[in-house]
Amino acid sequence: MAGVRKTPCKSGKYRGWYINRHGKQSQFTGLRNKTETYRIACKKEDDERQIRLGYREAPSIAKKNERRTFSSLVEEYIAWGTTQGGHKKGAWAENHSRHVLSRLAVWQNELDLRYVFDLNGCLQKVESTLRNFQKQGPSGKA
């Protein structure tokens, strides 16, 4: 059962809630209009009910990001690592960051990755590339 709090938050916006597809209550911050926030809560609850009943497919993070360019995803990953990706949420060392970037660049070139959805169904190509790397032997220190 969807609903809205009686009083708004400090920002003037109302908090709404609805029952999600797992049967748990989910909350969100709505609009400054109480009736519109209630309408949004009812819509969210109806969408979740349709997913639970199998009328609609559940959204996935992979579907959301499949149209992104691979290079933008690499940039985001490197930015995350250089700020908090290391041990105890510390930054990566500059050397480690450089190595990760070079490894990802090799795979991007080998698999010809432009978009994230290019990763779908590339397992055979990855395995053959790994076998080729193994035939070449150790590369030595770079």
GROMACS .gro file of N, CA and C in nm, residues 9 12 22 35-36 42 50 52 74 78 81 110 116 120 132:
model
   45
    9CYS      N    1   0.950   1.726   0.449
    9CYS     CA    2   1.086   1.732   0.504
    9CYS      C    3   1.129   1.878   0.516
   12GLY      N    4   1.103   2.083   0.212
   12GLY     CA    5   0.969   2.113   0.162
   12GLY      C    6   0.912   2.000   0.077
   22HIS      N    7   0.979  -0.734  -0.362
   22HIS     CA    8   1.019  -0.833  -0.263
   22HIS      C    9   0.929  -0.831  -0.139
   35THR      N   10  -0.003   1.544  -0.327
   35THR     CA   11  -0.084   1.455  -0.412
   35THR      C   12   0.000   1.398  -0.528
   36GLU      N   13   0.091   1.480  -0.581
   36GLU     CA   14   0.179   1.430  -0.687
   36GLU      C   15   0.273   1.323  -0.634
   42CYS      N   16   0.214   0.548  -0.597
   42CYS     CA   17   0.122   0.446  -0.652
   42CYS      C   18   0.175   0.389  -0.782
   50GLN      N   19   0.381  -0.540  -1.109
   50GLN     CA   20   0.388  -0.603  -1.241
   50GLN      C   21   0.515  -0.687  -1.256
   52ARG      N   22   0.674  -0.831  -1.002
   52ARG     CA   23   0.655  -0.947  -0.914
   52ARG      C   24   0.566  -1.053  -0.980
   74VAL      N   25   3.601   0.281  -1.822
   74VAL     CA   26   3.739   0.267  -1.776
   74VAL      C   27   3.781   0.392  -1.700
   78ILE      N   28   3.905   0.401  -1.313
   78ILE     CA   29   4.036   0.455  -1.274
   78ILE      C   30   4.018   0.569  -1.174
   81GLY      N   31   3.942   0.415  -0.844
   81GLY     CA   32   4.060   0.352  -0.786
   81GLY      C   33   4.160   0.451  -0.732
  110GLU      N   34   4.241  -0.575  -2.799
  110GLU     CA   35   4.231  -0.714  -2.842
  110GLU      C   36   4.087  -0.754  -2.874
  116VAL      N   37   2.993  -0.099  -2.390
  116VAL     CA   38   2.987  -0.203  -2.287
  116VAL      C   39   2.914  -0.327  -2.341
  120ASN      N   40   2.912  -0.863  -2.438
  120ASN     CA   41   2.819  -0.975  -2.445
  120ASN      C   42   2.867  -1.077  -2.548
  132ASN      N   43   4.655  -1.736  -2.708
  132ASN     CA   44   4.759  -1.672  -2.790
  132ASN      C   45   4.866  -1.608  -2.700
   0.00000   0.00000   0.00000
